[in-house]
Tab-separated table of C-alpha atoms in Angstrom:
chain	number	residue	atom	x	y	z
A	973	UNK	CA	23.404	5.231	6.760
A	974	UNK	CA	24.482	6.274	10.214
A	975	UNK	CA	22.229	5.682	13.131
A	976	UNK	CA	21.512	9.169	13.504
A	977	UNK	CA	20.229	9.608	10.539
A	978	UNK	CA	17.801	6.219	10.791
A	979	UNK	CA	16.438	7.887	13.726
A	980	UNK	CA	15.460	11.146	12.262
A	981	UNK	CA	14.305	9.517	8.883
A	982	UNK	CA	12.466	6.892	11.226
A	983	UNK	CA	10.887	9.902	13.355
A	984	UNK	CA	9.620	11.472	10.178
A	985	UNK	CA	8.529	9.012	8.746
A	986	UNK	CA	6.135	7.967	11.676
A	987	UNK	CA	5.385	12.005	11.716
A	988	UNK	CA	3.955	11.483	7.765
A	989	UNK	CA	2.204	8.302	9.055
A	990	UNK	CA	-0.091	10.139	11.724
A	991	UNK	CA	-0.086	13.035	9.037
A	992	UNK	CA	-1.348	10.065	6.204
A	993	UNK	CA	-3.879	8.453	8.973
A	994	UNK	CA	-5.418	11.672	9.884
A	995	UNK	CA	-6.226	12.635	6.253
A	996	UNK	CA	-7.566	9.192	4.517
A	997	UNK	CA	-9.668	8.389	8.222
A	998	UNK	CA	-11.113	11.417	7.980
A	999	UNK	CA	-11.832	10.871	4.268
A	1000	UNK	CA	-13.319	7.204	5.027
A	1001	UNK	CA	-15.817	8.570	7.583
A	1002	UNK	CA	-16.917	10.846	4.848
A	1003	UNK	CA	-17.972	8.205	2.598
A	1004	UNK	CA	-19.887	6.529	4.425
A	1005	UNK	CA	-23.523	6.637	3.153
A	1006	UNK	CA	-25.591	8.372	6.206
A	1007	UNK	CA	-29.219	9.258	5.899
A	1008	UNK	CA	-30.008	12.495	6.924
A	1009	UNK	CA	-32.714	12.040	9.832
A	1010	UNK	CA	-34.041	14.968	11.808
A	1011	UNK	CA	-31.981	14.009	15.380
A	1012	UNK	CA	-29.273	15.660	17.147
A	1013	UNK	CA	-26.090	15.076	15.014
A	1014	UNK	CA	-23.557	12.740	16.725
A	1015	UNK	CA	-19.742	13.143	16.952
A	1016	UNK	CA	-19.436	10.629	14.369
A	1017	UNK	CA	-21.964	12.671	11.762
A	1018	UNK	CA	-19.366	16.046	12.435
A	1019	UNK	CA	-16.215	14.386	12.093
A	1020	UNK	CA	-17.838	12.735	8.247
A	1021	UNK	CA	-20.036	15.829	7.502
A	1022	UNK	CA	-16.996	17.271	5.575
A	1023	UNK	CA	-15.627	18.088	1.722
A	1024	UNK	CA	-13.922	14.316	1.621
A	1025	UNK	CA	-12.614	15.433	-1.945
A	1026	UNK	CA	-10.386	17.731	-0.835
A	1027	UNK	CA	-7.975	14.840	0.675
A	1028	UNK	CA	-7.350	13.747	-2.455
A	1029	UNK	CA	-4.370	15.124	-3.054
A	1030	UNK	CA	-3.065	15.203	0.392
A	1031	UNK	CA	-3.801	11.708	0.960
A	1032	UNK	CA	-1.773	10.362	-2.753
A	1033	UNK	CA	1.448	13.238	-1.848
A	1034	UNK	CA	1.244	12.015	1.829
A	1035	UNK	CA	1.281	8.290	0.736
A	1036	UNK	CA	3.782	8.239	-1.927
A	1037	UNK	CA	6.464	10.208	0.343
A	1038	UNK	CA	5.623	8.322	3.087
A	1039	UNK	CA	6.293	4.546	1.269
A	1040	UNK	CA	9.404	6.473	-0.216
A	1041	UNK	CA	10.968	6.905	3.346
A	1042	UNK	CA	9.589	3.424	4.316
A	1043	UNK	CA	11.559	1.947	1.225
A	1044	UNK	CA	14.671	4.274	2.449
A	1045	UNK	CA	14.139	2.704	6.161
A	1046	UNK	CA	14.147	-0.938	4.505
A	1047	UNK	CA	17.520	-1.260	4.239
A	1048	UNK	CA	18.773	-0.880	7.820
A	1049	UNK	CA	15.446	-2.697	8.864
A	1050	UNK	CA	16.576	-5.890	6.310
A	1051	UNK	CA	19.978	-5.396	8.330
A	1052	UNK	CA	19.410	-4.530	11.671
A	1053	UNK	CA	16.176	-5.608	12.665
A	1054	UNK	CA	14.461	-8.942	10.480
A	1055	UNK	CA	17.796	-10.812	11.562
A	1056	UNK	CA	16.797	-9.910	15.488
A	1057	UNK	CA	13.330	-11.358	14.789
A	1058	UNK	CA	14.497	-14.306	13.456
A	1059	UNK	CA	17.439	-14.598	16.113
A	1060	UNK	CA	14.450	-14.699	18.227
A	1061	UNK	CA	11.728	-17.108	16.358
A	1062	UNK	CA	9.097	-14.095	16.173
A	1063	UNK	CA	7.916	-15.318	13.430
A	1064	UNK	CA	4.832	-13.304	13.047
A	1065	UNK	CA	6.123	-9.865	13.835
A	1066	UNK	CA	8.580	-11.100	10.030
A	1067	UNK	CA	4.989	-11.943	8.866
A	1068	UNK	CA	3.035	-8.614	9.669
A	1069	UNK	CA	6.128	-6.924	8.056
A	1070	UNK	CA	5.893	-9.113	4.906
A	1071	UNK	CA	2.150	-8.286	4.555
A	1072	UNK	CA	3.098	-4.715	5.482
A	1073	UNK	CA	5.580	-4.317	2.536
A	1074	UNK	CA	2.574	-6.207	0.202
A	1075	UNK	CA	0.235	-3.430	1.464
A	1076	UNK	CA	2.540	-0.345	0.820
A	1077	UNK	CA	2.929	-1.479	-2.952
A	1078	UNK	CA	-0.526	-2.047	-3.124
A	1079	UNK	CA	-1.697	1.091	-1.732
A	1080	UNK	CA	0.615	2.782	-4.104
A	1081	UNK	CA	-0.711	0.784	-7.238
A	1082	UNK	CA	-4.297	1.909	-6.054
A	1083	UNK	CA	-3.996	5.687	-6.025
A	1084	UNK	CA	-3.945	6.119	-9.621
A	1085	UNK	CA	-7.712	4.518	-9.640
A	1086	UNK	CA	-8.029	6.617	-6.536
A	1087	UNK	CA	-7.393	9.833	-7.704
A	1088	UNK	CA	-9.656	9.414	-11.151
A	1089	UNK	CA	-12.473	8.743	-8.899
A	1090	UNK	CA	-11.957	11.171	-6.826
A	1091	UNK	CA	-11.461	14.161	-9.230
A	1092	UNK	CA	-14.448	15.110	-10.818
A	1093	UNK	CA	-17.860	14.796	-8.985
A	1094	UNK	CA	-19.007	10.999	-8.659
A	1095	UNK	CA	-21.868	9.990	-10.300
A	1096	UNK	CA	-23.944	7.282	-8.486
A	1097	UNK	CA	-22.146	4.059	-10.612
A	1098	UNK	CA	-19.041	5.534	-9.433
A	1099	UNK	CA	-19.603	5.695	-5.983
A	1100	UNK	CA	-18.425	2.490	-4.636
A	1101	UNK	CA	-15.249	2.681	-6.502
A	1102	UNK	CA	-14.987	5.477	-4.614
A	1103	UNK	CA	-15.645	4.619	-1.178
A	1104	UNK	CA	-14.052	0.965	-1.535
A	1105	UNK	CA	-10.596	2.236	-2.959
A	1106	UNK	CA	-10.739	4.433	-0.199
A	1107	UNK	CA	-11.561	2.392	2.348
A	1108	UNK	CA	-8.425	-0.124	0.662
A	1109	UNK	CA	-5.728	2.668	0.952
A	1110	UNK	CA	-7.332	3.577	4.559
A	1111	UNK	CA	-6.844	-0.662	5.627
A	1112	UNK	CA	-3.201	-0.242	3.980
A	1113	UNK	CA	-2.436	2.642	6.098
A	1114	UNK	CA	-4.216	1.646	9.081
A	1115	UNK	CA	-2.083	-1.810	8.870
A	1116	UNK	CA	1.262	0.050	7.949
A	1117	UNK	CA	1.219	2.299	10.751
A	1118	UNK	CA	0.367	-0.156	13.585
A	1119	UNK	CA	2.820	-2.632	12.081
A	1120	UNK	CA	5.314	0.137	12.015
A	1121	UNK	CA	4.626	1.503	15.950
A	1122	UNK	CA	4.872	-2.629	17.282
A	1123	UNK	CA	8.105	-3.232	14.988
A	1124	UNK	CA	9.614	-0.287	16.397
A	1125	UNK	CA	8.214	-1.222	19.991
A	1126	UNK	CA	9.836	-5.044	19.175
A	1127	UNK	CA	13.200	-3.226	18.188
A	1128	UNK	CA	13.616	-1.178	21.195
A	1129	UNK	CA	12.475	-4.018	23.539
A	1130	UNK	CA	15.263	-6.241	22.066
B	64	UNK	CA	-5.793	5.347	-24.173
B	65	UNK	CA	-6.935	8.468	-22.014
B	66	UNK	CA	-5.368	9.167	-18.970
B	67	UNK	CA	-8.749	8.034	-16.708
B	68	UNK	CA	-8.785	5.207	-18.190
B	69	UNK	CA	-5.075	4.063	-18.179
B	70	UNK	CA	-5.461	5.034	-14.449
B	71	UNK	CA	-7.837	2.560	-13.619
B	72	UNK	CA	-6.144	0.025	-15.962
B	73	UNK	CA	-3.203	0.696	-13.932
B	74	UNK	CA	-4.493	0.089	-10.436
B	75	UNK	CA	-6.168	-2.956	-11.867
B	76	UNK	CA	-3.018	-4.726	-12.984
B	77	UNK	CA	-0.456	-3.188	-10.440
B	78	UNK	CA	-1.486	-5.482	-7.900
B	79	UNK	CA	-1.763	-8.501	-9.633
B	80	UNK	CA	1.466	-7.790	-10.847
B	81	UNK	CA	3.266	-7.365	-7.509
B	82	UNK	CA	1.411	-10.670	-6.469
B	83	UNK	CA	2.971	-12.922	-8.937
B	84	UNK	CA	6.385	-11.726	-8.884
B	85	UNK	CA	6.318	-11.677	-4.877
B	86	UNK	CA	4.658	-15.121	-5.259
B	87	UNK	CA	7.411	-16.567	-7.369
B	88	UNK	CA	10.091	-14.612	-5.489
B	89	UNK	CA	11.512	-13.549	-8.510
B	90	UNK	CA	13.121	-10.200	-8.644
B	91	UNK	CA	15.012	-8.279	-11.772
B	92	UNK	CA	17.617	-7.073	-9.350
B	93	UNK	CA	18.641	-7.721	-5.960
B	94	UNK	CA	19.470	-5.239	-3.259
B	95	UNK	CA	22.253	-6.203	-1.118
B	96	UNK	CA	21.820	-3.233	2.311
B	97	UNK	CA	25.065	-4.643	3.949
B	98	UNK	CA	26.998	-3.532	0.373
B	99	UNK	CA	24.721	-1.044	-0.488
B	100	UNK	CA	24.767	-2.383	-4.026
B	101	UNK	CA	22.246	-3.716	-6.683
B	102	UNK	CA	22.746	-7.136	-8.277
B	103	UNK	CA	21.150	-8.792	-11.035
B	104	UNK	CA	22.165	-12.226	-9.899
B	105	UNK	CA	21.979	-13.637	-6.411
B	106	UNK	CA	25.121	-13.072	-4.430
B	107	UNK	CA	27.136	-15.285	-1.680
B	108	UNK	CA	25.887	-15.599	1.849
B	109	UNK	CA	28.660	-13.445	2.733
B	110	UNK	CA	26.795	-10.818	0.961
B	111	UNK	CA	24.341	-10.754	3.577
B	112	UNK	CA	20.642	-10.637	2.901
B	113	UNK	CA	18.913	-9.146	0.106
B	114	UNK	CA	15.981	-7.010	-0.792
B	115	UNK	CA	13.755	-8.092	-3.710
B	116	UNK	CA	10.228	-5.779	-2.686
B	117	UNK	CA	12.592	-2.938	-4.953
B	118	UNK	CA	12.296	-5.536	-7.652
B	119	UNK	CA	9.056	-6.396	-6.977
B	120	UNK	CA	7.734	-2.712	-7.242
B	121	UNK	CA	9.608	-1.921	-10.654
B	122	UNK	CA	8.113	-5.379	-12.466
B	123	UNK	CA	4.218	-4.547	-11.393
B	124	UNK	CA	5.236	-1.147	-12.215
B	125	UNK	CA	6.075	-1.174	-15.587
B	126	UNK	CA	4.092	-4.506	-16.537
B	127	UNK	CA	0.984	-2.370	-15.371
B	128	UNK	CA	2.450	0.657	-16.973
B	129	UNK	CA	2.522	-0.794	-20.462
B	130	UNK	CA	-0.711	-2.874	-19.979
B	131	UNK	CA	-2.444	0.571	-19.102
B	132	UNK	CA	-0.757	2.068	-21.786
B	133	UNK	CA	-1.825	-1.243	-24.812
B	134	UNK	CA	-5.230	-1.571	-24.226
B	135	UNK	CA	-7.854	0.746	-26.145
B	136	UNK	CA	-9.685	3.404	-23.679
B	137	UNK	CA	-12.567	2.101	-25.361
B	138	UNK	CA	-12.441	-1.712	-23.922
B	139	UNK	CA	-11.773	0.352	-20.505
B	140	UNK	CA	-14.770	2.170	-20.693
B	141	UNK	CA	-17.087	-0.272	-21.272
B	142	UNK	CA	-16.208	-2.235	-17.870
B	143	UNK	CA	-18.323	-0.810	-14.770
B	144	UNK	CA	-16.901	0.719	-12.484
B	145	UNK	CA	-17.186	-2.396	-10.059
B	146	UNK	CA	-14.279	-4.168	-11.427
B	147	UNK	CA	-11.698	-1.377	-10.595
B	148	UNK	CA	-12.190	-2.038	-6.826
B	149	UNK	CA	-13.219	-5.759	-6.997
B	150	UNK	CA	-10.358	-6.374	-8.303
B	151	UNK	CA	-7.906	-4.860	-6.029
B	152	UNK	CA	-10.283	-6.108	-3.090
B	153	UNK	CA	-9.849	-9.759	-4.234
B	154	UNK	CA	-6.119	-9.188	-4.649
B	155	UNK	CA	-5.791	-7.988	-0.925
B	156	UNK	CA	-7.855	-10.633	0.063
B	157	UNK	CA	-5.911	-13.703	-1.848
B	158	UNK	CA	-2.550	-11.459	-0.502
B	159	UNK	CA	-3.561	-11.600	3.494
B	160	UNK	CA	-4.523	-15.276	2.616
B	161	UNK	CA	-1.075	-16.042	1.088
B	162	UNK	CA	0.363	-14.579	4.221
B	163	UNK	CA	-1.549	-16.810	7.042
B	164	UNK	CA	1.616	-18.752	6.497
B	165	UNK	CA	3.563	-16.675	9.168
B	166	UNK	CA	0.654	-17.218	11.745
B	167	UNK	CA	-0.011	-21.034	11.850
């Protein structure tokens, strides 16, 4: 893979991130249980006041193409970039990678679960399924993308 | 087995799965980037380093494929629905605990 082509797959695959982040956030906010009280609405009650269902599908597409280019980008990272960290003892920037490779096959395993939750209206049993798995694939991605931005950062600074 | 419920039987296992063949660092095949080949057998050092998360991911994939697909919707029904994010919440949990080791 030529270094050209890292940077463009590396570029869109950040793009997909922000695209991923804005989608399940947006979705987490939403299912959080409010009570409706008679006072001004907040920021915070606008940005969850929405139809969380319909990130469903955006969020599991956005995910699985987004872990695809990740696994793509592993192979020059494995080459060009772990042996840099080690070169250099940074031992925890290898570890948040480790647990961000843990939480991208995680994530993944969870949106099956995800979506059945999330396709037919929830009944109150099925709510917390539904707002924890969420709130799981919204920590992977969260983690993921961070990880990502300071590897990159590391990388560039090295 | 209907679709829900090998779903949810799915997501249950996947991670559990992924944990114990990460855990034993045991891997199916091996990745080597600087050949850009797969391996079934560890290679020299000259090979340079290898990938096993490819590994990894096809294991807890079809282990939690073919679990789904065994057991009887019925036995998946009658769990609530508590244990199909308990579950994967522990299994984060035991996961970021596992990891620590790269931080003390």
């Amino acid at each position: 893979m030529t270094p050209a082509l890292v940077t463009v797959l590396l570029i869109l695959h950040g793009l997909l991130g922000v695209a991923l982040l804005g989608a399940i956030t947006h979705q987490s906010f939403g299912v959080i249980p409010r009570s409706r009280g008679q006072g001004p609405r907040s920021f915070l009650d606008r940005f969850a006041q929405i139809d969380a269902s319909a990130y469903t599908n955006a969020v599991i597409l956005l995910f699985i193409i987004t872990s695809i280019g990740g696994a793509i980008l592993y192979a020059p990272y494995r080459v060009d970039v772990r042996p840099a960290l080690e070169d250099r003892q940074l031992v925890a920037a290898n570890g948040i990678f480790e647990i961000k490779e843990h939480l991208a096959a995680i994530g993944m395993g969870l949106l099956p679960a995800y979506w059945v939750f999330w396709r037919k209206t929830a009944v109150p049993a099925e709510m917390p399924a539904r707002r924890y798995l969420t709130w799981m694939i919204a920590f992977c991605t969260w983690w993921n993308f961070i990880v990502g931005h300071v590897l990159n950062n590391i990388k560039g600074l090295i | 087995m209907d679709l829900a419920s090998a779903c949810k039987m799915f997501s249950t296992i996947f991670g559990i799965a992924y944990f114990v063949t990460f855990y034993s660092s045991w891997s199916p095949f091996l990745y080597y980037p600087e050949q850009g080949a797969f391996h079934v057998s560890a290679q020299a050092a000259s090979a340079g380093p290898p990938i096993l998360w490819y590994g990894w991911l096809a294991v807890a994939t079809v282990v939690s494929a073919a679990i789904a697909a065994l057991i009887p919707a019925e036995w998946v029904r009658r769990f609530p629905p508590a244990v199909f994010w308990i579950v994967p919440a522990l299994l984060l949990l035991v996961v970021l605990f596992y990891e620590k080791r790269w931080f003390l």
